[in-house]
Amino acid sequence: MSAVLPRSDDRSNERAEEKLAIVTGGRFAGVGAKVAHGVIRYGDRDVAAVVDEAFAGKTASEVVPFCARPVPIVATVSEAAAMGATRLLVGVAPAGGRLDIRLRGVVLEAVRHGLHVEAGLHSLLTDDAELAAAACRQGVELHDLRAVPKDLDVPRGGRWRASDVDVVHTVGTDCNLGKLTVSLELHRAAQARGHASVFVPTGQTGVAVAGWGIAVDHVVADYIAGAGERLVAEGATRGDLLWLEGQGSLFHPAYSGVTLGLLHGVVPDVMVLVHRAALTSTRNYPDVPLPSLAEVVTSYERAAAFIKPARVAAVAVDTSAMGETAARDALEEIARASGRPADDVVRFGADRILDAVMSEL
Amino acid sequence: MSAVLPRSDDRSNERAEEKLAIVTGGRFAGVGAKVAHGVIRYGDRDVAAVVDEAFAGKTASEVVPFCARPVPIVATVSEAAAMGATRLLVGVAPAGGRLDIRLRGVVLEAVRHGLHVEAGLHSLLTDDAELAAAACRQGVELHDLRAVPKDLDVPRGGRWRASDVDVVHTVGTDCNLGKLTVSLELHRAAQARGHASVFVPTGQTGVAVAGWGIAVDHVVADYIAGAGERLVAEGATRGDLLWLEGQGSLFHPAYSGVTLGLLHGVVPDVMVLVHRAALTSTRNYPDVPLPSLAEVVTSYERAAAFIKPARVAAVAVDTSAMGETAARDALEEIARASGRPADDVVRFGADRILDAVMSEL
């Protein structure tokens, strides 16, 4: 049994044939199921079924319109297996990052049905002796999304010299305000235009959505940039326009180190600033005010330029808390303050920001 | 047997009575013994003896004048124990970070003599089953300097609001150019002036010198700043003028994340820029040029100001590769280029830079 899905191209055929069952333990309708919702809305991964007895008989998009795919919801793993599922994904983030008894029972049942299992828990599946033994007997894989490669190192360098790929990096004014969503919406819009576009995941939810990647906030501090470089290298085997999900914020008292290390590891060609309308301070540290948007843009451009210059092409804004008129006013004001085009890619579409990005490449 | 020396004040009496034996396995005269040299030159720790049969009968400062203390060198652990040693420190960084057979034999002998053992190896002492069993039988502690606390977290915050201590942070134009040495020289000069000064170690050599601290480059990326905040809190229990050793450089393609995370975790009141004369690029990435010294100073001040403003008070320069006239010319040019007083604290003394720091507090 291997703890980590090998990150190389030679398994893409196998991955292409894989069908997911996503288990949400009665919580499919809630925000806690954001891994499930993200995978269904954005995933290139084939989803055979959601396993959630509370909503069995409906479809995913009937219960959560954001999902946008009529994936059937069934009550049991054996039904999902009968529908072709080959891998179970734990689609909720349980409190404390641990499997509760009910979800753990579903995971064990999946293993006994010969399904691989994938989860982004704090407590690793592979550390659960009973699960590990069962997986070993069945010859299935337990894949912990938070586990990081054991052979990480510092960057070899070279991204700043020449490159066959274009790297677009989403950076933010805070953590947890939509860098993943913006990266995925821009990636989908680029695919629709025919680009060989790749979403490159750098956090556990992104890894669940895409089925590969590294949760860079969990690597040893010395290897943040090395992990970023490795993700670009792997992205380059999958396409030539890479959307590198950012993490944290340069202005975040806890996570700025991850942000700068990742920025210097991925060495972007263009950045997209992700912002929430009306945000004026870091959410978890409200007494640390944000600089002006003009300063935010300049700070990211200066920081990138320590290694290689890159411009912030546009500002992607979450206006979901506002009515439409207020949202359009806010976007206009943000464009003025930042000196960059601003739009809400979920609400109004990704084309304007994608145009701004492409004009820099 | 405990793997990590508890980092709290209640053991300071015990620590004060402790006497070190430092083993260097025939290599006391070489640069590989820099942990031994640093601990002898700078340590507040009582050193009973060096254990190195190749130099037995001499003193440390006879063999390496930089050590500046006539610590006796003996051939065996039992001699060191007879001289009162209670703890063995591995004073060299062996190739590959592993104990060779000879050093491992000395460590085992020390355990059998009832000495605690301390080392900054990649391979943890506590992972060596025979050593661990012997330490358990003897009731002695194996202390791995690279091991990090298991209960790290993000910063609680508050350092930017008010503080009873002054925090001076050494930042650099590269890694490995003397931030540790500059921190220690300034700390000693401040002590000589009667300040309640504390050197706060953030890397494994610093931890070996001071006997406490956290190697922040080995913590999980999300907790870099949290580790910095914790080190300030512990430093504040030991004094009120803290010299926080910096790591890496904002301009370093591999380590900039650690640098910014640590800067935002310790929230300095003043910074001292550490530089090597004639350095124009990151040593390990020679095709990434350094910005001008004026830009370096501005970049650190801007980055600090994301959380709380702090000035770079002075530039501490390593001029050891130059003759004295060239060194004085270089310092003058660096002062002009950076707009800050510049001096070589090892060569010409720490007073001028200490004055510049104190004038900012």
PDB file of C-alpha atoms in Angstrom, chain A residues 133-224:
ATOM      1  CA  ALA A 133      -4.341  -3.568   7.197  1.00  0.00           C
ATOM      2  CA  ALA A 134      -7.645  -3.771   5.322  1.00  0.00           C
ATOM      3  CA  ALA A 135      -6.238  -1.734   2.420  1.00  0.00           C
ATOM      4  CA  CYS A 136      -3.198  -3.986   2.287  1.00  0.00           C
ATOM      5  CA  ARG A 137      -5.369  -7.140   2.154  1.00  0.00           C
ATOM      6  CA  GLN A 138      -7.532  -5.673  -0.621  1.00  0.00           C
ATOM      7  CA  GLY A 139      -4.599  -4.261  -2.570  1.00  0.00           C
ATOM      8  CA  VAL A 140      -6.114  -0.760  -2.599  1.00  0.00           C
ATOM      9  CA  GLU A 141      -4.445   2.566  -2.038  1.00  0.00           C
ATOM     10  CA  LEU A 142      -5.022   4.967   0.856  1.00  0.00           C
ATOM     11  CA  HIS A 143      -4.153   8.432  -0.414  1.00  0.00           C
ATOM     12  CA  ASP A 144      -3.703  11.186   2.163  1.00  0.00           C
ATOM     13  CA  LEU A 145      -4.008  14.537   0.386  1.00  0.00           C
ATOM     14  CA  ARG A 146      -2.100  16.343   3.144  1.00  0.00           C
ATOM     15  CA  ALA A 147       0.866  14.012   2.943  1.00  0.00           C
ATOM     16  CA  VAL A 148       3.767  15.731   1.195  1.00  0.00           C
ATOM     17  CA  PRO A 149       6.483  14.115  -0.936  1.00  0.00           C
ATOM     18  CA  LYS A 150       9.376  12.895   1.204  1.00  0.00           C
ATOM     19  CA  ASP A 151      12.036  13.921  -1.307  1.00  0.00           C
ATOM     20  CA  LEU A 152      11.360  17.666  -1.428  1.00  0.00           C
ATOM     21  CA  ASP A 153      14.360  19.954  -1.664  1.00  0.00           C
ATOM     22  CA  VAL A 154      15.271  23.581  -2.378  1.00  0.00           C
ATOM     23  CA  PRO A 155      14.634  24.811  -5.943  1.00  0.00           C
ATOM     24  CA  ARG A 156      17.121  23.827  -8.584  1.00  0.00           C
ATOM     25  CA  GLY A 157      16.452  27.202 -10.185  1.00  0.00           C
ATOM     26  CA  GLY A 158      16.197  28.179 -13.791  1.00  0.00           C
ATOM     27  CA  ARG A 159      12.521  29.248 -14.034  1.00  0.00           C
ATOM     28  CA  TRP A 160      13.761  32.836 -14.116  1.00  0.00           C
ATOM     29  CA  ARG A 161      15.925  32.213 -17.177  1.00  0.00           C
ATOM     30  CA  ALA A 162      13.623  30.683 -19.770  1.00  0.00           C
ATOM     31  CA  SER A 163      10.515  28.595 -19.829  1.00  0.00           C
ATOM     32  CA  ASP A 164       8.211  26.792 -22.240  1.00  0.00           C
ATOM     33  CA  VAL A 165       5.159  27.448 -20.099  1.00  0.00           C
ATOM     34  CA  ASP A 166       3.248  30.491 -18.930  1.00  0.00           C
ATOM     35  CA  VAL A 167       2.646  30.600 -15.202  1.00  0.00           C
ATOM     36  CA  VAL A 168      -0.231  32.658 -13.805  1.00  0.00           C
ATOM     37  CA  HIS A 169      -0.286  32.896 -10.004  1.00  0.00           C
ATOM     38  CA  THR A 170      -3.295  33.988  -7.952  1.00  0.00           C
ATOM     39  CA  VAL A 171      -2.208  36.077  -4.971  1.00  0.00           C
ATOM     40  CA  GLY A 172      -4.449  37.596  -2.332  1.00  0.00           C
ATOM     41  CA  THR A 173      -5.232  40.259   0.213  1.00  0.00           C
ATOM     42  CA  ASP A 174      -6.033  37.516   2.757  1.00  0.00           C
ATOM     43  CA  CYS A 175      -6.261  33.758   3.088  1.00  0.00           C
ATOM     44  CA  ASN A 176      -9.530  31.962   2.403  1.00  0.00           C
ATOM     45  CA  LEU A 177     -11.092  34.453   0.006  1.00  0.00           C
ATOM     46  CA  GLY A 178     -11.258  32.577  -3.267  1.00  0.00           C
ATOM     47  CA  LYS A 179      -7.817  32.074  -4.843  1.00  0.00           C
ATOM     48  CA  LEU A 180      -8.772  28.453  -5.557  1.00  0.00           C
ATOM     49  CA  THR A 181     -12.124  29.398  -7.129  1.00  0.00           C
ATOM     50  CA  VAL A 182     -10.600  32.189  -9.230  1.00  0.00           C
ATOM     51  CA  SER A 183      -7.807  29.887 -10.455  1.00  0.00           C
ATOM     52  CA  LEU A 184     -10.356  27.249 -11.458  1.00  0.00           C
ATOM     53  CA  GLU A 185     -12.742  29.676 -13.179  1.00  0.00           C
ATOM     54  CA  LEU A 186      -9.878  31.202 -15.199  1.00  0.00           C
ATOM     55  CA  HIS A 187      -8.575  27.729 -16.037  1.00  0.00           C
ATOM     56  CA  ARG A 188     -11.993  26.670 -17.324  1.00  0.00           C
ATOM     57  CA  ALA A 189     -12.392  29.847 -19.371  1.00  0.00           C
ATOM     58  CA  ALA A 190      -8.927  29.288 -20.876  1.00  0.00           C
ATOM     59  CA  GLN A 191      -9.804  25.672 -21.700  1.00  0.00           C
ATOM     60  CA  ALA A 192     -12.973  26.894 -23.393  1.00  0.00           C
ATOM     61  CA  ARG A 193     -10.795  29.091 -25.599  1.00  0.00           C
ATOM     62  CA  GLY A 194      -8.724  26.084 -26.585  1.00  0.00           C
ATOM     63  CA  HIS A 195      -5.630  26.652 -24.457  1.00  0.00           C
ATOM     64  CA  ALA A 196      -3.669  23.704 -23.070  1.00  0.00           C
ATOM     65  CA  SER A 197      -4.602  24.991 -19.647  1.00  0.00           C
ATOM     66  CA  VAL A 198      -3.716  23.337 -16.320  1.00  0.00           C
ATOM     67  CA  PHE A 199      -4.952  24.107 -12.824  1.00  0.00           C
ATOM     68  CA  VAL A 200      -2.042  23.480 -10.427  1.00  0.00           C
ATOM     69  CA  PRO A 201      -3.186  22.767  -6.837  1.00  0.00           C
ATOM     70  CA  THR A 202      -1.160  23.983  -3.861  1.00  0.00           C
ATOM     71  CA  GLY A 203      -3.594  23.289  -1.007  1.00  0.00           C
ATOM     72  CA  GLN A 204      -5.551  20.280   0.169  1.00  0.00           C
ATOM     73  CA  THR A 205      -8.894  21.281  -1.365  1.00  0.00           C
ATOM     74  CA  GLY A 206      -7.202  22.001  -4.685  1.00  0.00           C
ATOM     75  CA  VAL A 207      -5.471  18.627  -4.469  1.00  0.00           C
ATOM     76  CA  ALA A 208      -8.850  16.956  -3.896  1.00  0.00           C
ATOM     77  CA  VAL A 209     -10.357  18.772  -6.881  1.00  0.00           C
ATOM     78  CA  ALA A 210      -7.526  17.979  -9.290  1.00  0.00           C
ATOM     79  CA  GLY A 211      -6.379  14.641  -7.891  1.00  0.00           C
ATOM     80  CA  TRP A 212      -2.715  15.700  -7.681  1.00  0.00           C
ATOM     81  CA  GLY A 213      -0.583  18.505  -6.239  1.00  0.00           C
ATOM     82  CA  ILE A 214       1.119  19.397  -2.952  1.00  0.00           C
ATOM     83  CA  ALA A 215      -0.366  21.142   0.105  1.00  0.00           C
ATOM     84  CA  VAL A 216       2.559  23.570   0.390  1.00  0.00           C
ATOM     85  CA  ASP A 217       1.488  24.928   3.766  1.00  0.00           C
ATOM     86  CA  HIS A 218       2.362  21.544   5.266  1.00  0.00           C
ATOM     87  CA  VAL A 219       5.880  21.123   3.891  1.00  0.00           C
ATOM     88  CA  VAL A 220       9.005  21.775   5.962  1.00  0.00           C
ATOM     89  CA  ALA A 221       9.633  25.538   5.864  1.00  0.00           C
ATOM     90  CA  ASP A 222      12.923  25.274   3.954  1.00  0.00           C
ATOM     91  CA  TYR A 223      11.167  23.511   1.073  1.00  0.00           C
ATOM     92  CA  ILE A 224       8.225  25.841   0.314  1.00  0.00           C
TER      93      ILE A 224
END
